[in-house]
mmCIF file of C-alpha atoms in Angstrom:
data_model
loop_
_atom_site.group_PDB
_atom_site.id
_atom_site.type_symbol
_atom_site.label_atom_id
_atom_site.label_comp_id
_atom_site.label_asym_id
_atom_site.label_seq_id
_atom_site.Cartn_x
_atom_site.Cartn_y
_atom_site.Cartn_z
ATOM 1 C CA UNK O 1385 -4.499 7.438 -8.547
ATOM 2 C CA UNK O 1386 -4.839 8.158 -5.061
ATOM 3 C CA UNK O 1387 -4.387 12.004 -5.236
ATOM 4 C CA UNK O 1388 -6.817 11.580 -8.203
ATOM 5 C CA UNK O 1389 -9.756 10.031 -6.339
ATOM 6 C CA UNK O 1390 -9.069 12.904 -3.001
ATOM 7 C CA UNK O 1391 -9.004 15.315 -5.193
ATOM 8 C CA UNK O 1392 -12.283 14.746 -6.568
ATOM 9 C CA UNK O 1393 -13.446 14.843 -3.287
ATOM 10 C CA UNK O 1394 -12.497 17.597 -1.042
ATOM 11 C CA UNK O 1395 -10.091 20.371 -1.057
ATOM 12 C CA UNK O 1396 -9.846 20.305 2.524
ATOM 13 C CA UNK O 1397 -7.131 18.599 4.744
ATOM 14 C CA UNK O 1398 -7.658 15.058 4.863
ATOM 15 C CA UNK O 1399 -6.785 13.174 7.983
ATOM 16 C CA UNK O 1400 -4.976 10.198 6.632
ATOM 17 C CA UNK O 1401 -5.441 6.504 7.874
ATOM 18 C CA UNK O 1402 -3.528 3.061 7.390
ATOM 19 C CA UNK O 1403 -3.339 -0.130 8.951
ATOM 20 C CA UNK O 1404 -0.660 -2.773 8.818
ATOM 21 C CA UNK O 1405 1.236 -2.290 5.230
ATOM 22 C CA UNK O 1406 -1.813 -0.270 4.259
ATOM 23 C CA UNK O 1407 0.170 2.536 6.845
ATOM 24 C CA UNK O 1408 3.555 2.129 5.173
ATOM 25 C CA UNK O 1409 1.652 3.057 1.884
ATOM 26 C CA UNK O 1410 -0.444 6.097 3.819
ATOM 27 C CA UNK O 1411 3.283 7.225 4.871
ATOM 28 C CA UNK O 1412 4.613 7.171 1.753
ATOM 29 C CA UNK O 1413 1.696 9.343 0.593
ATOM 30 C CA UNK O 1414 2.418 11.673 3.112
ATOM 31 C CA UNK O 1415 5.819 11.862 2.378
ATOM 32 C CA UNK O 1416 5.381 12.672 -1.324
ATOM 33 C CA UNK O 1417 3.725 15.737 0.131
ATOM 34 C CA UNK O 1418 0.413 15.768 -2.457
ATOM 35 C CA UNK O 1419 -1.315 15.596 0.382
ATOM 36 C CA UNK O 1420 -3.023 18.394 2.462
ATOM 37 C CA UNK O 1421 -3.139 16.692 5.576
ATOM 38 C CA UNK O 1422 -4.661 17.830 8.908
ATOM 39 C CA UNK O 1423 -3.614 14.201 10.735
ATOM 40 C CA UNK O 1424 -2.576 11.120 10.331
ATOM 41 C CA UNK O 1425 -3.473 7.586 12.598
ATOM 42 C CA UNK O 1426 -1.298 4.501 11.510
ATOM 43 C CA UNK O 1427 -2.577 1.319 13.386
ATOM 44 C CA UNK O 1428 0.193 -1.486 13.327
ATOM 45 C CA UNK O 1429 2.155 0.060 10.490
ATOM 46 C CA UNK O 1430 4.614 -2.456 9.376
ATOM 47 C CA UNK O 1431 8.035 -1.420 10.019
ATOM 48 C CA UNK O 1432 9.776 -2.433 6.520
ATOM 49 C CA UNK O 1433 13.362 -1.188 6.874
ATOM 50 C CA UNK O 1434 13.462 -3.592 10.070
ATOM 51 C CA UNK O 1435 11.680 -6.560 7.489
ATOM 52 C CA UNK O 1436 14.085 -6.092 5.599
ATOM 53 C CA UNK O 1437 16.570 -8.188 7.825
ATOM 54 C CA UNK O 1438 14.162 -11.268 6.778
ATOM 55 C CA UNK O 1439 15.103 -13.059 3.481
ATOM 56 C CA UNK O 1440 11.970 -14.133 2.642
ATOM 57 C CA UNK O 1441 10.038 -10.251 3.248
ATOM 58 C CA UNK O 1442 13.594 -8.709 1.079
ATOM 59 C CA UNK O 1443 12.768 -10.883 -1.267
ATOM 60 C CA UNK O 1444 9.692 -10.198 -1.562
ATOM 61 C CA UNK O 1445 10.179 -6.637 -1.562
ATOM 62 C CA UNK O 1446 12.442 -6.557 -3.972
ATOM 63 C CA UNK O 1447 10.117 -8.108 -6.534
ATOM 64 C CA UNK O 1448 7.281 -5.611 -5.125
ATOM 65 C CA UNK O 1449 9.498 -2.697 -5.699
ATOM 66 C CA UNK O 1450 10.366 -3.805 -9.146
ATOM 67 C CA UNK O 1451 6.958 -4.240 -10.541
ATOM 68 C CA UNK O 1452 5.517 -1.291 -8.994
ATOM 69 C CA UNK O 1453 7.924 0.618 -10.661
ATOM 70 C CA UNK O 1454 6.403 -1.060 -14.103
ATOM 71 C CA UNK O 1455 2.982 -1.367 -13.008
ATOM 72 C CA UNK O 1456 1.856 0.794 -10.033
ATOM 73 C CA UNK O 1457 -1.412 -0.958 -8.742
ATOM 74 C CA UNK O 1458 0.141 -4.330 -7.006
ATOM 75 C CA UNK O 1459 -1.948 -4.324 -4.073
ATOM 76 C CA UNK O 1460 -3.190 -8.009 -4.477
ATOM 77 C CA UNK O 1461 0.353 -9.138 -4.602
ATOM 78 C CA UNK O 1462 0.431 -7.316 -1.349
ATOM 79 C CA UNK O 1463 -2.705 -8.844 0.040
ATOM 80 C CA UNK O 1464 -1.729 -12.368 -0.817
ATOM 81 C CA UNK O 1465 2.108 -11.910 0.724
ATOM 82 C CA UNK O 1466 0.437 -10.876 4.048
ATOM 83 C CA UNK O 1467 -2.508 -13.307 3.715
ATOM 84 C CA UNK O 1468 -1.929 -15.869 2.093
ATOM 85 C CA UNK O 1469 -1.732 -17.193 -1.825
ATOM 86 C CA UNK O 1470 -4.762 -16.724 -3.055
ATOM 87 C CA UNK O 1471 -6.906 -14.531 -0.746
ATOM 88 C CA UNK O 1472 -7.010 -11.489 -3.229
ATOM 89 C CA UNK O 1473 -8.603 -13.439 -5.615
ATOM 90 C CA UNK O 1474 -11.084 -14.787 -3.157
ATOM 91 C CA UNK O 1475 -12.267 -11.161 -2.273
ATOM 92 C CA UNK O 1476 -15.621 -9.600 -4.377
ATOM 93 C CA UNK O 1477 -14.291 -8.150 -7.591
ATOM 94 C CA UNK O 1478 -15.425 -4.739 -6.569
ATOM 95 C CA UNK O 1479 -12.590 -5.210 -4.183
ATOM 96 C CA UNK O 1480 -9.862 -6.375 -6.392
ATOM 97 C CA UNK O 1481 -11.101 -4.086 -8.763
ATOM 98 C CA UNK O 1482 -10.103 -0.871 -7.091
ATOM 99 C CA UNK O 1483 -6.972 -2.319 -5.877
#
Protein backbone atom coordinates (compact mmCIF):
# COMPACT_ATOMS: atom_id res chain seq x y z
CA UNK A 1 0.00 0.00 0.00
CA UNK A 2 2.71 2.17 0.85
CA UNK A 3 4.60 2.06 -2.53
CA UNK A 4 1.03 2.53 -3.90
CA UNK A 5 0.19 5.85 -2.22
CA UNK A 6 4.31 7.28 -3.15
CA UNK A 7 3.87 6.31 -6.23
CA UNK A 8 0.97 8.32 -6.91
CA UNK A 9 2.82 11.02 -5.75
CA UNK A 10 6.22 11.65 -7.01
CA UNK A 11 8.71 9.86 -9.03
CA UNK A 12 11.41 11.51 -7.35
CA UNK A 13 13.59 10.21 -4.39
CA UNK A 14 11.76 10.38 -1.31
CA UNK A 15 13.59 11.09 1.88
CA UNK A 16 12.12 8.58 4.21
CA UNK A 17 11.07 9.27 7.93
CA UNK A 18 10.06 7.07 11.08
CA UNK A 19 9.81 7.43 14.61
CA UNK A 20 9.81 4.84 17.34
CA UNK A 21 8.37 1.41 15.66
CA UNK A 22 7.08 3.68 12.92
CA UNK A 23 11.27 3.60 11.95
CA UNK A 24 11.55 -0.18 12.16
CA UNK A 25 8.64 -0.19 9.55
CA UNK A 26 10.42 2.88 7.37
CA UNK A 27 13.58 0.37 7.49
CA UNK A 28 11.94 -2.38 6.39
CA UNK A 29 10.65 -0.31 3.46
CA UNK A 30 13.94 0.61 2.65
CA UNK A 31 15.19 -2.64 2.76
CA UNK A 32 12.65 -4.13 0.33
CA UNK A 33 14.32 -1.67 -2.01
CA UNK A 34 10.79 -0.21 -3.77
CA UNK A 35 11.91 2.72 -2.66
CA UNK A 36 13.88 5.51 -4.50
CA UNK A 37 15.30 7.08 -1.64
CA UNK A 38 17.50 10.21 -1.43
CA UNK A 39 17.66 9.93 2.75
CA UNK A 40 16.45 8.56 5.46
CA UNK A 41 16.00 10.17 9.42
CA UNK A 42 14.86 7.47 12.03
CA UNK A 43 14.10 9.23 15.43
CA UNK A 44 14.13 6.59 18.36
CA UNK A 45 13.76 3.59 16.09
CA UNK A 46 13.01 0.69 18.24
CA UNK A 47 15.67 -1.78 18.21
CA UNK A 48 13.51 -5.18 17.85
CA UNK A 49 16.15 -7.92 17.55
CA UNK A 50 17.40 -6.56 21.09
CA UNK A 51 13.24 -6.67 22.25
CA UNK A 52 13.29 -9.66 21.42
CA UNK A 53 15.17 -10.80 24.68
CA UNK A 54 11.77 -9.59 26.51
CA UNK A 55 9.00 -12.28 26.78
CA UNK A 56 6.32 -10.16 26.81
CA UNK A 57 7.61 -7.84 23.33
CA UNK A 58 8.52 -11.84 21.63
CA UNK A 59 5.38 -12.57 22.36
CA UNK A 60 3.95 -10.05 21.09
CA UNK A 61 5.86 -10.13 18.04
CA UNK A 62 5.27 -13.29 17.30
CA UNK A 63 1.51 -12.80 17.12
CA UNK A 64 2.29 -9.43 15.05
CA UNK A 65 4.34 -11.34 12.62
CA UNK A 66 1.74 -13.97 12.22
CA UNK A 67 -1.18 -11.85 11.39
CA UNK A 68 0.60 -9.55 9.23
CA UNK A 69 1.48 -12.28 7.24
CA UNK A 70 -2.57 -12.94 6.92
CA UNK A 71 -3.63 -9.50 7.08
CA UNK A 72 -1.01 -6.79 6.30
CA UNK A 73 -2.52 -3.51 7.84
CA UNK A 74 -2.05 -4.23 11.84
CA UNK A 75 -0.96 -0.93 12.77
CA UNK A 76 -3.59 -0.44 15.61
CA UNK A 77 -2.44 -3.61 17.17
CA UNK A 78 0.82 -1.81 17.02
CA UNK A 79 -0.45 1.43 18.43
CA UNK A 80 -2.23 -0.17 21.32
CA UNK A 81 1.03 -2.58 22.28
CA UNK A 82 3.10 0.66 22.55
CA UNK A 83 0.25 2.76 24.02
CA UNK A 84 -1.84 1.18 25.66
CA UNK A 85 -5.22 -1.15 25.12
CA UNK A 86 -7.41 0.82 23.63
CA UNK A 87 -5.78 4.05 22.35
CA UNK A 88 -6.22 3.13 18.56
CA UNK A 89 -9.66 3.05 18.94
CA UNK A 90 -9.74 6.31 20.78
CA UNK A 91 -7.99 8.12 17.77
CA UNK A 92 -10.48 10.01 14.88
CA UNK A 93 -11.48 7.34 12.41
CA UNK A 94 -9.71 9.16 9.67
CA UNK A 95 -6.77 7.95 11.64
CA UNK A 96 -7.56 4.38 12.16
CA UNK A 97 -8.84 4.41 8.88
CA UNK A 98 -5.62 4.73 6.97
CA UNK A 99 -3.85 2.58 9.33
Amino acid sequence: MSEKVVSSLTEEAIHLMGHSFGGVIALALALKGHFNISKMSLCEAVAVSVLEKNNEVQEFLVKYRRKVSKKPLTSGEVIDFWGGKGVFQSLADFIQEGS
